[in-house]
Short mmCIF file of C-alpha atoms in Angstrom, two decimals:
data_model
loop_
_atom_site.label_atom_id
_atom_site.label_comp_id
_atom_site.label_asym_id
_atom_site.label_seq_id
_atom_site.Cartn_x
_atom_site.Cartn_y
_atom_site.Cartn_z
CA ASP V 1 -35.23 -9.06 -29.87
CA ALA V 2 -37.12 -5.35 -31.34
CA LYS V 3 -36.80 -4.68 -35.12
CA THR V 4 -34.90 -1.46 -35.96
CA THR V 5 -34.77 1.04 -38.59
CA GLN V 6 -32.36 2.65 -39.85
CA PRO V 7 -31.24 5.17 -42.93
CA PRO V 8 -29.81 3.47 -45.53
CA SER V 9 -26.70 5.71 -45.95
CA MET V 10 -25.51 9.24 -44.68
CA ASP V 11 -22.63 11.84 -45.22
CA CYS V 12 -20.85 14.19 -42.78
CA ALA V 13 -17.95 16.23 -43.44
CA GLU V 14 -15.08 15.79 -41.99
CA GLY V 15 -15.20 17.49 -38.27
CA ARG V 16 -18.34 17.59 -38.03
CA ALA V 17 -20.56 15.93 -35.66
CA ALA V 18 -22.46 13.19 -37.03
CA ASN V 19 -25.77 11.91 -36.27
CA LEU V 20 -27.07 8.20 -36.82
CA PRO V 21 -30.44 8.16 -36.11
CA CYS V 22 -32.43 4.93 -34.94
CA ASN V 23 -35.82 3.57 -34.80
CA HIS V 24 -37.00 1.13 -32.35
CA SER V 25 -40.51 1.37 -31.39
CA THR V 26 -41.63 -1.83 -30.26
CA ILE V 27 -38.48 -1.96 -27.83
CA SER V 28 -40.02 -3.81 -24.82
CA GLY V 29 -38.71 -2.74 -21.12
CA ASN V 30 -35.80 -5.32 -20.70
CA GLU V 31 -34.05 -4.23 -23.91
CA TYR V 32 -31.20 -2.35 -24.17
CA VAL V 33 -29.80 -0.11 -27.53
CA TYR V 34 -26.43 -1.41 -28.85
CA TRP V 35 -24.49 0.42 -31.71
CA TYR V 36 -21.60 -1.30 -33.20
CA ARG V 37 -19.83 -0.14 -36.57
CA GLN V 38 -18.11 -2.42 -39.50
CA ILE V 39 -15.14 -0.38 -40.91
CA HIS V 40 -14.97 -2.09 -44.79
CA SER V 41 -12.84 -5.80 -44.53
CA GLN V 42 -13.14 -5.78 -40.69
CA GLY V 43 -15.42 -7.13 -38.28
CA PRO V 44 -17.92 -5.01 -36.35
CA GLN V 45 -16.88 -3.22 -33.91
CA TYR V 46 -18.73 -2.46 -30.15
CA ILE V 47 -19.49 1.37 -29.77
CA ILE V 48 -21.87 1.68 -26.83
CA HIS V 49 -25.03 0.72 -25.25
CA GLY V 50 -27.61 2.28 -23.13
CA LEU V 51 -30.93 1.41 -21.18
CA LYS V 52 -32.59 4.74 -21.14
CA ASN V 53 -30.12 7.26 -19.69
CA ASN V 54 -27.98 8.67 -22.15
CA GLU V 55 -24.83 7.53 -22.42
CA THR V 56 -21.19 8.64 -23.42
CA ASN V 57 -17.70 6.94 -23.92
CA GLU V 58 -14.76 7.82 -25.61
CA MET V 59 -15.91 7.08 -29.13
CA ALA V 60 -19.74 7.97 -28.54
CA SER V 61 -22.68 9.31 -27.61
CA LEU V 62 -25.44 7.78 -26.94
CA ILE V 63 -29.50 9.82 -26.65
CA ILE V 64 -32.22 7.76 -25.88
CA THR V 65 -35.74 9.39 -26.44
CA GLU V 66 -37.90 9.13 -22.76
CA ASP V 67 -40.17 6.82 -24.85
CA ARG V 68 -37.47 4.76 -25.99
CA LYS V 69 -38.80 4.29 -29.51
CA SER V 70 -35.67 5.99 -30.90
CA SER V 71 -32.64 6.66 -30.46
CA THR V 72 -29.21 8.72 -31.83
CA LEU V 73 -25.56 8.17 -32.25
CA ILE V 74 -23.65 10.74 -31.96
CA LEU V 75 -20.22 11.35 -33.33
CA PRO V 76 -19.10 14.50 -31.70
CA HIS V 77 -15.89 14.85 -34.51
CA ALA V 78 -15.61 12.62 -37.36
CA THR V 79 -12.89 11.47 -39.05
CA LEU V 80 -12.52 10.20 -42.75
CA ARG V 81 -11.53 6.55 -40.24
CA ASP V 82 -15.22 6.90 -39.14
CA THR V 83 -16.56 6.03 -42.68
CA ALA V 84 -18.19 2.50 -41.96
CA VAL V 85 -21.81 0.61 -41.85
CA TYR V 86 -23.13 2.16 -38.14
CA TYR V 87 -25.56 -1.20 -37.06
CA CYS V 88 -28.41 -0.20 -34.27
CA ILE V 89 -29.41 -3.26 -32.54
CA VAL V 90 -31.40 -3.94 -29.30
CA ARG V 91 -31.14 -7.37 -27.20
CA VAL V 92 -32.71 -8.38 -23.96
CA ARG V 93 -30.34 -8.25 -20.53
CA ASN V 94 -31.19 -10.16 -18.12
CA ALA V 95 -32.11 -9.01 -14.16
CA GLY V 96 -28.24 -9.68 -13.22
CA GLY V 97 -26.87 -7.29 -15.88
CA THR V 98 -25.80 -10.25 -18.24
CA SER V 99 -26.85 -10.64 -21.69
CA TYR V 100 -27.29 -13.34 -24.41
CA GLY V 101 -24.96 -14.26 -27.15
CA LYS V 102 -26.90 -13.17 -30.28
CA LEU V 103 -26.65 -10.47 -32.06
CA THR V 104 -29.24 -9.14 -34.20
CA PHE V 105 -27.73 -7.44 -37.02
CA GLY V 106 -30.27 -4.85 -39.39
CA GLN V 107 -28.83 -3.11 -42.63
CA GLY V 108 -27.37 -1.02 -41.02
CA THR V 109 -26.65 3.10 -41.98
CA ILE V 110 -23.15 3.64 -44.11
CA LEU V 111 -21.63 6.77 -43.19
CA THR V 112 -19.65 8.57 -45.56
CA VAL V 113 -16.88 11.40 -44.07
CA HIS V 114 -16.19 13.28 -46.51
CA PRO V 115 -12.56 15.43 -46.37
CA ASP E 1 -2.88 -9.04 -26.23
CA ALA E 2 -4.15 -10.70 -29.45
CA GLY E 3 -7.24 -10.12 -30.23
CA VAL E 4 -9.76 -12.51 -31.74
CA THR E 5 -8.11 -14.60 -34.55
CA GLN E 6 -9.44 -16.52 -37.56
CA SER E 7 -7.99 -18.95 -40.19
CA PRO E 8 -7.86 -19.40 -42.77
CA THR E 9 -8.45 -15.61 -44.38
CA HIS E 10 -9.57 -16.85 -47.45
CA LEU E 11 -11.20 -20.15 -48.72
CA ILE E 12 -12.61 -21.58 -52.10
CA LYS E 13 -14.21 -24.86 -52.09
CA THR E 14 -16.67 -26.54 -54.78
CA ARG E 15 -20.29 -27.37 -53.66
CA GLY E 16 -20.83 -30.60 -52.07
CA GLN E 17 -17.77 -30.51 -50.33
CA GLN E 18 -17.07 -29.87 -46.19
CA VAL E 19 -15.05 -26.76 -44.81
CA THR E 20 -13.88 -26.71 -41.00
CA LEU E 21 -13.20 -22.69 -40.24
CA ARG E 22 -11.11 -22.18 -36.77
CA CYS E 23 -11.42 -19.15 -34.00
CA SER E 24 -8.85 -18.32 -31.17
CA PRO E 25 -11.22 -16.05 -28.57
CA LYS E 26 -9.62 -13.06 -27.21
CA SER E 27 -7.43 -13.53 -24.06
CA GLY E 28 -9.57 -14.01 -21.29
CA HIS E 29 -12.70 -14.83 -23.29
CA ASP E 30 -14.40 -17.88 -22.65
CA THR E 31 -18.06 -17.39 -24.95
CA VAL E 32 -17.46 -18.09 -28.98
CA SER E 33 -19.86 -16.75 -31.44
CA TRP E 34 -20.02 -17.42 -34.98
CA TYR E 35 -22.12 -15.15 -37.63
CA GLN E 36 -22.49 -15.75 -41.43
CA GLN E 37 -22.08 -12.12 -43.64
CA ALA E 38 -23.49 -12.34 -46.97
CA LEU E 39 -22.73 -9.48 -49.56
CA GLY E 40 -24.09 -6.35 -48.76
CA GLN E 41 -25.84 -7.89 -45.46
CA GLY E 42 -25.66 -7.52 -41.69
CA PRO E 43 -23.97 -10.47 -40.08
CA GLN E 44 -26.13 -13.39 -39.07
CA PHE E 45 -25.77 -15.21 -35.71
CA ILE E 46 -25.02 -19.06 -36.22
CA PHE E 47 -24.92 -20.34 -33.02
CA GLN E 48 -22.17 -19.43 -29.62
CA TYR E 49 -21.12 -21.56 -28.01
CA TYR E 50 -20.03 -21.44 -23.97
CA GLU E 51 -18.11 -24.53 -21.97
CA GLU E 52 -17.50 -26.48 -24.67
CA GLU E 53 -21.79 -26.77 -25.47
CA GLU E 54 -23.83 -25.04 -28.14
CA ARG E 55 -25.77 -22.38 -26.02
CA GLN E 56 -27.91 -20.43 -28.65
CA ARG E 57 -28.90 -21.40 -32.29
CA GLY E 58 -29.73 -19.21 -35.20
CA ASN E 59 -31.91 -20.27 -37.91
CA PHE E 60 -29.27 -22.32 -39.79
CA PRO E 61 -29.50 -25.97 -40.87
CA ASP E 62 -27.57 -28.84 -39.05
CA ARG E 63 -25.39 -28.84 -42.11
CA PHE E 64 -23.40 -26.07 -39.79
CA SER E 65 -22.23 -27.51 -37.25
CA GLY E 66 -19.93 -26.61 -34.31
CA HIS E 67 -16.88 -27.33 -31.68
CA GLN E 68 -15.78 -25.50 -28.57
CA PHE E 69 -12.26 -26.78 -27.28
CA PRO E 70 -11.23 -27.03 -23.69
CA ASN E 71 -8.70 -23.76 -24.32
CA TYR E 72 -11.69 -21.82 -25.73
CA SER E 73 -11.15 -21.70 -29.13
CA SER E 74 -14.02 -22.98 -31.59
CA GLU E 75 -14.42 -24.59 -35.23
CA LEU E 76 -17.26 -24.01 -37.20
CA ASN E 77 -17.99 -26.80 -39.79
CA VAL E 78 -20.47 -26.82 -42.88
CA ASN E 79 -21.22 -29.77 -44.60
CA ALA E 80 -22.51 -30.29 -48.03
CA LEU E 81 -21.80 -26.85 -49.09
CA LEU E 82 -23.95 -25.06 -51.43
CA LEU E 83 -23.55 -21.70 -53.65
CA GLY E 84 -25.33 -19.71 -51.10
CA ASP E 85 -22.77 -20.70 -48.55
CA SER E 86 -20.40 -17.93 -50.09
CA ALA E 87 -20.17 -15.52 -47.26
CA LEU E 88 -18.00 -13.84 -44.74
CA TYR E 89 -17.70 -16.26 -41.62
CA LEU E 90 -17.22 -13.92 -38.46
CA CYS E 91 -16.42 -15.22 -34.92
CA ALA E 92 -16.87 -13.01 -32.02
CA SER E 93 -15.98 -13.71 -28.15
CA SER E 94 -17.06 -12.72 -24.69
CA LEU E 95 -16.58 -13.41 -21.52
CA ALA E 96 -19.60 -14.86 -19.80
CA GLY E 97 -21.60 -13.01 -17.34
CA THR E 98 -19.67 -10.00 -17.98
CA ALA E 99 -21.99 -7.12 -16.60
CA LEU E 100 -19.86 -4.24 -17.46
CA ARG E 101 -19.07 -3.44 -21.32
CA ASP E 102 -20.90 -6.40 -22.42
CA GLU E 103 -19.57 -5.84 -25.79
CA GLN E 104 -18.73 -9.03 -28.19
CA PHE E 105 -15.64 -8.64 -29.90
CA PHE E 106 -15.06 -9.58 -33.70
CA GLY E 107 -12.25 -11.38 -35.55
CA PRO E 108 -11.46 -9.93 -39.25
CA GLY E 109 -13.54 -13.14 -40.42
CA THR E 110 -12.79 -16.13 -43.13
CA ARG E 111 -14.05 -15.07 -46.41
CA LEU E 112 -15.59 -18.96 -48.17
CA THR E 113 -16.50 -18.67 -51.56
CA VAL E 114 -18.08 -21.97 -52.99
CA LEU E 115 -17.83 -22.34 -56.80
#
């Protein structure tokens, strides 16, 4: 699985958008970008994933650059409960759309949302 | 709908002992993965079980072994405990062959302390 690079920490004001960058310059054509987050004392939580098109769900938006070498997770209106470690992961998916089990976590970005 | 449950919550052992951790997957899920998370680090993949067999394994020694039961629940066993085995052990469940949201659901973890 391709290696990812994330800033170690970021701050955001409550109610503002949080934009978390991820660099994955060695990503290959069959690798998807996944985002998970881990709130203190809890297990990681899936947020969103994508291949090359921008994706949006009820939690966040994922913007992937055209060359797929980087992406940005956007929390449109951050709240105090969004304070967590955010992990960007690239992962292979096979042609049938299923994926292999292993998630390779890096150090992640500690996002702190301030009142 | 109960999510992923793990037991015990906390555990203290001494070096050389053996430990068994337990995981019940989210209802409807058939695949269980185990991760080790040292303090301040991202989770590291140990192995994955599907159809009662180990399907994929991370870079962990044979002291780490597991089992999956017909009801899809799973155990993680660690023999000859070392101080470095102190960590949060996370269980994640998923549904094999899922091509939709493709997310792994994590439990709250078991905090193992080796003295």
